[in-house]
Tab-separated table of C-alpha atoms in Angstrom:
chain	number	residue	atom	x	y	z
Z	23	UNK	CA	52.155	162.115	49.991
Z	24	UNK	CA	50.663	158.655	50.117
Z	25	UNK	CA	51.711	156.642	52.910
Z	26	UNK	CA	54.477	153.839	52.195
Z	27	UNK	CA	53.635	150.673	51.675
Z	28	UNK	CA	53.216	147.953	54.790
Z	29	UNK	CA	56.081	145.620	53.321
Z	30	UNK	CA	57.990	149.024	53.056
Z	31	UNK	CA	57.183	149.261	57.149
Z	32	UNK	CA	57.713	146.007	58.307
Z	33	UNK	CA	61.647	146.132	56.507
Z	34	UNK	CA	61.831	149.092	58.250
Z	35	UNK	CA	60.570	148.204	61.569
Z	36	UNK	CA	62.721	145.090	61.439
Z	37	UNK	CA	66.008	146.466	60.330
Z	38	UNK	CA	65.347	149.179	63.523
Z	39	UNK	CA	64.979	145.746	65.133
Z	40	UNK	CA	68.066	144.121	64.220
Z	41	UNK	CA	70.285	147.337	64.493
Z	42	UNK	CA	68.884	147.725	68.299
Z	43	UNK	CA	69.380	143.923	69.181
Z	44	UNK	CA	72.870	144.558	67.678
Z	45	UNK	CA	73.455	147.752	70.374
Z	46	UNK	CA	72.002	145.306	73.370
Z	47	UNK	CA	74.212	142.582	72.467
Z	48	UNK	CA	77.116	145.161	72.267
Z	49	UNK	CA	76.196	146.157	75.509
Z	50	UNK	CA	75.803	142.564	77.361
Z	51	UNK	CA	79.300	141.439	75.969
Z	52	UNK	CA	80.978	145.027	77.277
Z	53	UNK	CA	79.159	144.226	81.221
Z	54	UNK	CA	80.361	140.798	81.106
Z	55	UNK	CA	84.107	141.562	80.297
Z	56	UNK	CA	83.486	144.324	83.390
Z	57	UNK	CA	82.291	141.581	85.474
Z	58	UNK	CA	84.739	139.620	84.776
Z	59	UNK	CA	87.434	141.674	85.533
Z	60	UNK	CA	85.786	143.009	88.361
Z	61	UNK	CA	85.382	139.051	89.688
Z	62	UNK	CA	88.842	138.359	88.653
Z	63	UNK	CA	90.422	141.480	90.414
Z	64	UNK	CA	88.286	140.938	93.772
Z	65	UNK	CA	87.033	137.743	95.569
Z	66	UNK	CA	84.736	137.615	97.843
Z	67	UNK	CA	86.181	135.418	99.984
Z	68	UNK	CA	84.021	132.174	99.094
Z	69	UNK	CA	81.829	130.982	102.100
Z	70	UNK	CA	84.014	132.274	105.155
Z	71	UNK	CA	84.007	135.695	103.398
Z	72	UNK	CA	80.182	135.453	102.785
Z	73	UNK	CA	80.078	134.501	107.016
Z	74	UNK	CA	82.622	136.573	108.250
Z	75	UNK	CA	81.982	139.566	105.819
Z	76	UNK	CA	85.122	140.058	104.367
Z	77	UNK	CA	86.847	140.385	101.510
Z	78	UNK	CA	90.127	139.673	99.169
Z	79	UNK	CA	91.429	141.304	96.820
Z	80	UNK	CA	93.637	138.698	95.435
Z	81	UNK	CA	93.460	134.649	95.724
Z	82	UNK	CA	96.034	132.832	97.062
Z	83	UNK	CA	97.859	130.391	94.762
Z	84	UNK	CA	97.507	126.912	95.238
Z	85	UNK	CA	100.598	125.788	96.748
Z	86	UNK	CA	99.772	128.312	99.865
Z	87	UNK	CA	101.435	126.721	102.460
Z	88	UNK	CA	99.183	126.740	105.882
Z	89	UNK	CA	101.372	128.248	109.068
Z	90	UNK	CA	101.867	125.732	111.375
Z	91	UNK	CA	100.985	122.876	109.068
Z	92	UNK	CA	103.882	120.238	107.790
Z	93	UNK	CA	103.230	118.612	104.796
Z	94	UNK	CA	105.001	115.613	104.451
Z	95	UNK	CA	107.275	114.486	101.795
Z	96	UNK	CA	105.663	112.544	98.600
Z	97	UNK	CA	106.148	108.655	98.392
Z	98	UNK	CA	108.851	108.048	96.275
Z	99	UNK	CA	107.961	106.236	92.959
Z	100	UNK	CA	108.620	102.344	94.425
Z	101	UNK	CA	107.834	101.612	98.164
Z	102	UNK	CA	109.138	98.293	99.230
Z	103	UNK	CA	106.059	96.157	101.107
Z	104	UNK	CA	106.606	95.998	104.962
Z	105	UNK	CA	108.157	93.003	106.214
Z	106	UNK	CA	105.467	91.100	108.818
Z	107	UNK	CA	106.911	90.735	111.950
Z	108	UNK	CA	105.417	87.707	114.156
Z	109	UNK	CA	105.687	87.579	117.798
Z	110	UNK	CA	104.632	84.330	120.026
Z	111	UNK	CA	103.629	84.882	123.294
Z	112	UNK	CA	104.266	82.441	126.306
Z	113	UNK	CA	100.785	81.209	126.080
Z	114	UNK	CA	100.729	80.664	122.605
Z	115	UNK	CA	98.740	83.587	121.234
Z	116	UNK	CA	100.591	85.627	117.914
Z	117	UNK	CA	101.114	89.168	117.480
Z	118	UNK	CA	101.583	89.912	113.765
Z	119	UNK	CA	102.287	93.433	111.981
Z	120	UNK	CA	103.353	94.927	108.923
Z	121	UNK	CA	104.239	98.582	108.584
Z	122	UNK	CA	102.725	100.843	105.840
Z	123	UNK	CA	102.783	104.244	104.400
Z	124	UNK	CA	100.031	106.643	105.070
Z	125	UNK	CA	97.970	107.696	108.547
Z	126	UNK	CA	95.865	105.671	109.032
Z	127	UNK	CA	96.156	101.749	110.427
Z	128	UNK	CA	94.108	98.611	110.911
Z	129	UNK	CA	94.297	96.151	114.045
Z	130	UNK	CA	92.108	92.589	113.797
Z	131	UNK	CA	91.925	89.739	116.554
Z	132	UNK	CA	91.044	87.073	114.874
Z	133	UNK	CA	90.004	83.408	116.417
Z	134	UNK	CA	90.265	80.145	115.006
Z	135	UNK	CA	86.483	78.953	115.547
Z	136	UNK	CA	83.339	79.185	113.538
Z	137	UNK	CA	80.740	77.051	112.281
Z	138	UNK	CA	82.626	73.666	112.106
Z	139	UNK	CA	83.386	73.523	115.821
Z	140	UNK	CA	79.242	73.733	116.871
Z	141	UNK	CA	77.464	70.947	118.194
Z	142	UNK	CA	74.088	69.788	117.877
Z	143	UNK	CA	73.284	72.470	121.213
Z	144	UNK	CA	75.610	74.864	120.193
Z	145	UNK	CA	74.118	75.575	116.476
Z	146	UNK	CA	74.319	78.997	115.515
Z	147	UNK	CA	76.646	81.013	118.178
Z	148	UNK	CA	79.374	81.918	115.813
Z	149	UNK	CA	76.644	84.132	114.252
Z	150	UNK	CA	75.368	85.150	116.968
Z	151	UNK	CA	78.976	86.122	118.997
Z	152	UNK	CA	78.734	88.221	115.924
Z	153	UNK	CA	76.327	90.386	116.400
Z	154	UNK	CA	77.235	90.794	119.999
Z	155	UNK	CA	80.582	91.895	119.068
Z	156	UNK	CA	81.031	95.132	119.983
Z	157	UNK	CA	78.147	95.227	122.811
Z	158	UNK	CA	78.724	95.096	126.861
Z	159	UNK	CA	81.610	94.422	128.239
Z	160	UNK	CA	83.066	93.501	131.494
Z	161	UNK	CA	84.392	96.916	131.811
Z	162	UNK	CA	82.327	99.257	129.012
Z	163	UNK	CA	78.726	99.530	128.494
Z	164	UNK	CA	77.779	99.047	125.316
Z	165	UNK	CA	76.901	103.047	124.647
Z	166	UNK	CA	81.026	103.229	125.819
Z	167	UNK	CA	82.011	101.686	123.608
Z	168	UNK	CA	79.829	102.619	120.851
Z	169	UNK	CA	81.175	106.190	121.647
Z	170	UNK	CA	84.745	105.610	122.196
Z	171	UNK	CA	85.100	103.744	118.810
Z	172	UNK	CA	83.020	107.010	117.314
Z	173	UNK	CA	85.346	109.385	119.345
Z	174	UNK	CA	88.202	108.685	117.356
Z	175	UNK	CA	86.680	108.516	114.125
Z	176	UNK	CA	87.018	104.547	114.302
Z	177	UNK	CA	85.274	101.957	112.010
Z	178	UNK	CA	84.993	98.106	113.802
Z	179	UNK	CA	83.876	95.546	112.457
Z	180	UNK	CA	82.892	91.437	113.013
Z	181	UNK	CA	82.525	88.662	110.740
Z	182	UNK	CA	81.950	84.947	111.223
Z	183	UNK	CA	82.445	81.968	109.059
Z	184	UNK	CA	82.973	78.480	108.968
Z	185	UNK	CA	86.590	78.652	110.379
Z	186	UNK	CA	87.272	82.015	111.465
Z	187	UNK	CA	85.992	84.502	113.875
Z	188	UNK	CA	87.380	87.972	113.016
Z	189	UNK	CA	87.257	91.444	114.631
Z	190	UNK	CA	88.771	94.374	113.296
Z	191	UNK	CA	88.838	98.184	113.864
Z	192	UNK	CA	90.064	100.946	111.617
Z	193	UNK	CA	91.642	104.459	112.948
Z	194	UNK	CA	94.428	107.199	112.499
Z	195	UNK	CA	97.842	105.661	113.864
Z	196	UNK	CA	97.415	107.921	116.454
Z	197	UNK	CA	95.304	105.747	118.047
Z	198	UNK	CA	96.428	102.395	117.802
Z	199	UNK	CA	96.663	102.121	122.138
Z	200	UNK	CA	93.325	102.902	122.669
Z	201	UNK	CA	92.232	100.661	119.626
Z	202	UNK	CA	93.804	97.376	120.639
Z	203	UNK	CA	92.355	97.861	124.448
Z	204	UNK	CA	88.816	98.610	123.248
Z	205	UNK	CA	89.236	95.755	120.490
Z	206	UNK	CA	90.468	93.089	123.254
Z	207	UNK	CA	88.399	93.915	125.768
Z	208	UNK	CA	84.926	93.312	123.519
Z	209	UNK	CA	86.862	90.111	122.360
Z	210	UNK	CA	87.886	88.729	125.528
Z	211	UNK	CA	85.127	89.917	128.696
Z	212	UNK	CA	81.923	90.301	126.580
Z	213	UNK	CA	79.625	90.424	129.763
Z	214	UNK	CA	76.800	88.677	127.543
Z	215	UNK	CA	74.163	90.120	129.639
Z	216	UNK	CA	70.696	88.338	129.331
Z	217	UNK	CA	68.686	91.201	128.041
Z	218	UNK	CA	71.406	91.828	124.975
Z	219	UNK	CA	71.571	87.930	124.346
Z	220	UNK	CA	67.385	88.019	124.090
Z	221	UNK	CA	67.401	91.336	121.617
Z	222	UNK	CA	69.993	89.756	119.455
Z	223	UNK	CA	68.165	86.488	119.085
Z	224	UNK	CA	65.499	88.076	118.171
Z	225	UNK	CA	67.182	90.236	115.457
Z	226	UNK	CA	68.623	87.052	114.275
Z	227	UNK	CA	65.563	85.146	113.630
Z	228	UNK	CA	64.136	88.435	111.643
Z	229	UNK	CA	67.112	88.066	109.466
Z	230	UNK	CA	66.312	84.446	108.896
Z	231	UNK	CA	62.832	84.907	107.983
Z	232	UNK	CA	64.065	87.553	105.554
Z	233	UNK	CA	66.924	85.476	104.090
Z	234	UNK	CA	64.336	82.836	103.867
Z	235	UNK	CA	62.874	84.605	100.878
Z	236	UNK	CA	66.073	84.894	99.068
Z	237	UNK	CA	67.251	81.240	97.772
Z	238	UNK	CA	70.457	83.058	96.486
Z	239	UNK	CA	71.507	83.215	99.996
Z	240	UNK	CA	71.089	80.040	100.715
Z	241	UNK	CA	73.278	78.161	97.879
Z	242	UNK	CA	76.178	77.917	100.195
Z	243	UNK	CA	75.081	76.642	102.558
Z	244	UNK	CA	73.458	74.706	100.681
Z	245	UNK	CA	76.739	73.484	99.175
Z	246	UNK	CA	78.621	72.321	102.405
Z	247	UNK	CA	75.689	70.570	103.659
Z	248	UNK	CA	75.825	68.319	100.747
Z	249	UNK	CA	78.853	68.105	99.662
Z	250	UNK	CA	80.316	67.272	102.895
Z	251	UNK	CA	80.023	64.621	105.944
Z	252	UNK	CA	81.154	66.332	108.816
Z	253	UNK	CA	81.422	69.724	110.745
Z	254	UNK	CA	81.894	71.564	107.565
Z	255	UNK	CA	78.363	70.881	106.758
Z	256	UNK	CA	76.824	72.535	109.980
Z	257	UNK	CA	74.717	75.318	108.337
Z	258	UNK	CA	76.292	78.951	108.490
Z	259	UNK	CA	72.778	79.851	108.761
Z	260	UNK	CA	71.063	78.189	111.690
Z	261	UNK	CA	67.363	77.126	111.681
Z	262	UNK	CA	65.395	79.361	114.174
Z	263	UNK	CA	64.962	75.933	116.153
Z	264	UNK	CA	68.465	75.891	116.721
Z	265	UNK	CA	69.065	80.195	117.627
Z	266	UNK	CA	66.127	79.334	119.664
Z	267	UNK	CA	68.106	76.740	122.216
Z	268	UNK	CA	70.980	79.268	122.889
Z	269	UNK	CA	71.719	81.734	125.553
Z	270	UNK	CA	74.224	82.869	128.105
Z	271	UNK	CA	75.348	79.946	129.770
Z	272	UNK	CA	75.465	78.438	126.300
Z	273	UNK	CA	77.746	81.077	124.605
Z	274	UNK	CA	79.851	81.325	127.683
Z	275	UNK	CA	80.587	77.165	127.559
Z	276	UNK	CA	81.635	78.036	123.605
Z	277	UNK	CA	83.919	80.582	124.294
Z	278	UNK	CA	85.564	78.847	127.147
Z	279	UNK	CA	86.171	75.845	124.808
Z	280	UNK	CA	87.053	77.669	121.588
Z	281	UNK	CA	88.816	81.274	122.526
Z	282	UNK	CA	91.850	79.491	123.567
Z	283	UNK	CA	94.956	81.036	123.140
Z	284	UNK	CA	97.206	79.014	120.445
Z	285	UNK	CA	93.566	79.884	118.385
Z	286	UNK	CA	94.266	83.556	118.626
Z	287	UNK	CA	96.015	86.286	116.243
Z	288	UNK	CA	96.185	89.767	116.902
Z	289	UNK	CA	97.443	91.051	113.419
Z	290	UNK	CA	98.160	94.849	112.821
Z	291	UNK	CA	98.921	96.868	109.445
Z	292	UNK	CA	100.832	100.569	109.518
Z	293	UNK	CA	101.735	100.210	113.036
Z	294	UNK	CA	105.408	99.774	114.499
Z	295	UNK	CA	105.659	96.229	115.938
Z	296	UNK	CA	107.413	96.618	119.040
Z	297	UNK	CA	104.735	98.669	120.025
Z	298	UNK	CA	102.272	96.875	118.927
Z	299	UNK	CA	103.737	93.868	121.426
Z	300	UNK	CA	104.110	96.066	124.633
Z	301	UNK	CA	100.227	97.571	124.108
Z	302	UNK	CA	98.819	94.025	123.234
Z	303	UNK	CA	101.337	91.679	125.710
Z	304	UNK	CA	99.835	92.473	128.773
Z	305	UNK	CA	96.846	92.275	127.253
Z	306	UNK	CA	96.772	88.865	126.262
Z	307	UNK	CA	99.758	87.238	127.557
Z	308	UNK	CA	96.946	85.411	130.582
Z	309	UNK	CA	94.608	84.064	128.251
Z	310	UNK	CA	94.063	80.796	129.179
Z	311	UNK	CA	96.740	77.783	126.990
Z	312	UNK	CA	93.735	75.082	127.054
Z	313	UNK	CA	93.751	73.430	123.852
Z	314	UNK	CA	89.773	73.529	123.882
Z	315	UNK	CA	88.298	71.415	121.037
Z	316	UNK	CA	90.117	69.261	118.500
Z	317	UNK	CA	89.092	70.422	115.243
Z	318	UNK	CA	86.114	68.473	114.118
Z	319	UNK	CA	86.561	66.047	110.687
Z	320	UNK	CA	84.830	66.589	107.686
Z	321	UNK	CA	84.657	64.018	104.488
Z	322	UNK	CA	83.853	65.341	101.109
Z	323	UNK	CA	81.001	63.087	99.772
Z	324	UNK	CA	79.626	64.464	97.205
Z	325	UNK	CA	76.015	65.182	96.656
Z	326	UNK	CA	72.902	67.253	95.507
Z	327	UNK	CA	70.542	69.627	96.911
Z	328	UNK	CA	67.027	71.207	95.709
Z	329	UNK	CA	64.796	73.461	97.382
Z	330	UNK	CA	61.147	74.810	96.132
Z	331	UNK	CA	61.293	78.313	96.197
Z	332	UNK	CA	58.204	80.606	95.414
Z	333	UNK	CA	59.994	82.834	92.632
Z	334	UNK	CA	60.212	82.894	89.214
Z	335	UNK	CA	63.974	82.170	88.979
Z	336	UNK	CA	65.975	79.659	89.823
Z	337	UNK	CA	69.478	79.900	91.297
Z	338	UNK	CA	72.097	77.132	90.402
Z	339	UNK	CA	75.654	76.455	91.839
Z	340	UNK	CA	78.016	73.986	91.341
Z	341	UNK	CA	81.029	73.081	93.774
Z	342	UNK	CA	84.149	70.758	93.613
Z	343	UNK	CA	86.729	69.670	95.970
Z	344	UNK	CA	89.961	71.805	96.793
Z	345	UNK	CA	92.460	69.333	98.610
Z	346	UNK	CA	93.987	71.252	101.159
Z	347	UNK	CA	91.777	74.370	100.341
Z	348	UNK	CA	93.533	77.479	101.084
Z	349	UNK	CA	96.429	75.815	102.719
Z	350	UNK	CA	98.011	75.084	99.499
Z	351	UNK	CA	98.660	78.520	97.906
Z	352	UNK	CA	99.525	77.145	94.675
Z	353	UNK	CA	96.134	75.231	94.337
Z	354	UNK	CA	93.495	78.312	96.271
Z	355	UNK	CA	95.496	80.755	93.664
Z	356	UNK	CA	94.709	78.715	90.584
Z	357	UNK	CA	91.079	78.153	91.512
Z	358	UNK	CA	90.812	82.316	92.350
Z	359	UNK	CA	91.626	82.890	89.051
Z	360	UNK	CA	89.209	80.270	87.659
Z	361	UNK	CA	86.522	81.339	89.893
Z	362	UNK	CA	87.002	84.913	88.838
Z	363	UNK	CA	87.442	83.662	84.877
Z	364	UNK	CA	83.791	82.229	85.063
Z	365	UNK	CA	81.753	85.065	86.424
């Protein structure tokens, strides 16, 4: 017999092909229903079975409730805010707190002083009480305290501006004691030692020299110095002149004028108040009731300011006047929602 034709093969070779690509596929679909219901019917216990070695044969439903662990009840659908509760101390200094749902709880001392109450010699130590915020202490090195805020899991915090000094630390409710000591100790006995004054100086000026490269950073500044007559246009950013004058006995001399006590607010949130006040009173209750410095005048003039910058862009801001600024909630409130309407 002659032999078939090669089209004849190929159709044959290709249907033997198709009908064993058919049985494989057959096959894969049948062990991946097995595996499946082999997966489905035994766990393997996730990562503590793949340490541990062992297995389940069935997984727990979500709602497993953990022996020895209360859950606590859901928040109902409206929570009325906590009222704030404000305490004055014999010496002048508040104690303010508001309760709130939840674990966790924030605690802030914050100072009436910044920027506008510097002189001439006393240029740039809000920023730089800053960044020795959380350093030595009269009572805690500066590793202490370091560790003790890490200890509890705590987040603190400084900030510095033209009218306010504020320090604040984060934790679990839990530890709200050991949170206001360690937060009014580093406000109140910084030991300013010479060595930490020197290294923060110089950190200072590096951050000057890089700022100095971003005009952006400098537009509000920039602002206040011309668009006031008066403390509010001391720079927020000193010159490296000015950082360059200060040290100890000069940052001592500022807080002895300006950490006064009617100047001082220790504010809490999610913590009970009358406990707040027996931590915190004895505390603070011998800060000293010296008035310190009047606060300084400022007159709103008016004015412009340029500045050559070596960049392809140029940044642009305009200000206006606020009377009464954020005193007047009506007024701050209305330009908040302007402010935020124009970006």
């Amino acid at each position: 017999r002659s032999p078939p034709a090669p089209s004849t093969m190929y159709r044959a070779a290709s249907g033997l092909g198709a009908l064993k690509h058919g049985a494989d596929t057959q096959l894969l679909n049948i062990a991946v229903r097995s595996a499946s219901t082999s997966v489905a019917q035994r766990s393997s216990g996730g990562f503590l079975g793949w340490l541990t070695g062992a297995r389940s044969n069935a997984l727990p439903p979500p709602d497993f409730a953990l022996p020895g662990v209360t859950i606590p009840p859901p928040l109902a659908d409206h929570v009325e805010p906590g009222k704030t509760k404000i305490t004055t101390l014999s010496n002048g200094v508040k104690i303010a707190s508001e309760t709130s749902p939840g674990s966790a709880c924030s605690v802030g001392v914050y100072v009436h002083c910044g920027s506008v109450y510097e002189t001439p010699e006393t240029l740039g130590a809000t920023q730089l009480l800053k960044k020795l915020a959380f350093t030595t202490t009269r009572n805690r090195s500066q590793l202490r305290v370091v560790r003790e805020i890490g200890a509890i899991g705590g987040s603190a915090k400084a900030s510095a501006n033209r009218e306010l000094m504020s320090y604040s630390y984060g934790a679990l409710k839990t530890y709200m004691p050991e949170m206001v000591e360690v937060l009014v100790d580093c406000v109140r006995n910084p030991a300013l030692l010479d060595w930490e004054v020197k290294e923060e100086i110089m950190k200072l000026k590096a951050e000057l020299a890089e700022a100095s490269s971003n005009p952006e950073a400098f537009l509000l500044d920039a602002l206040h110095s011309s668009g006031y007559s008066g403390a509010l246009a001391n720079p927020l950013i000193a010159s490296e002149a000015s950082i360059s004058r200060l040290n100890t006995d000069v940052l001592e001399e500022f807080l002895a004028l300006n950490y006064t006590s009617p100047r001082i607010v220790l504010a809490a949130s999610g913590v009970d108040h009358n406990e707040l006040v027996s931590i915190a009173e004895p505390l603070l209750s011998d800060i000293p009731t010296a008035t310190g410095t009047g606060k300084p005048k400022s007159v709103y003039v008016g004015g412009e300011y340029r500045r050559a910058a070596d960049s392809s862009n140029t940044d642009l801001a305009l200000a206006f006047e606020l009377p009464g600024g954020w005193l007047k909630e009506k007024e701050f409130a209305t330009a908040s929602v302007l402010q935020v309407r124009i970006e």
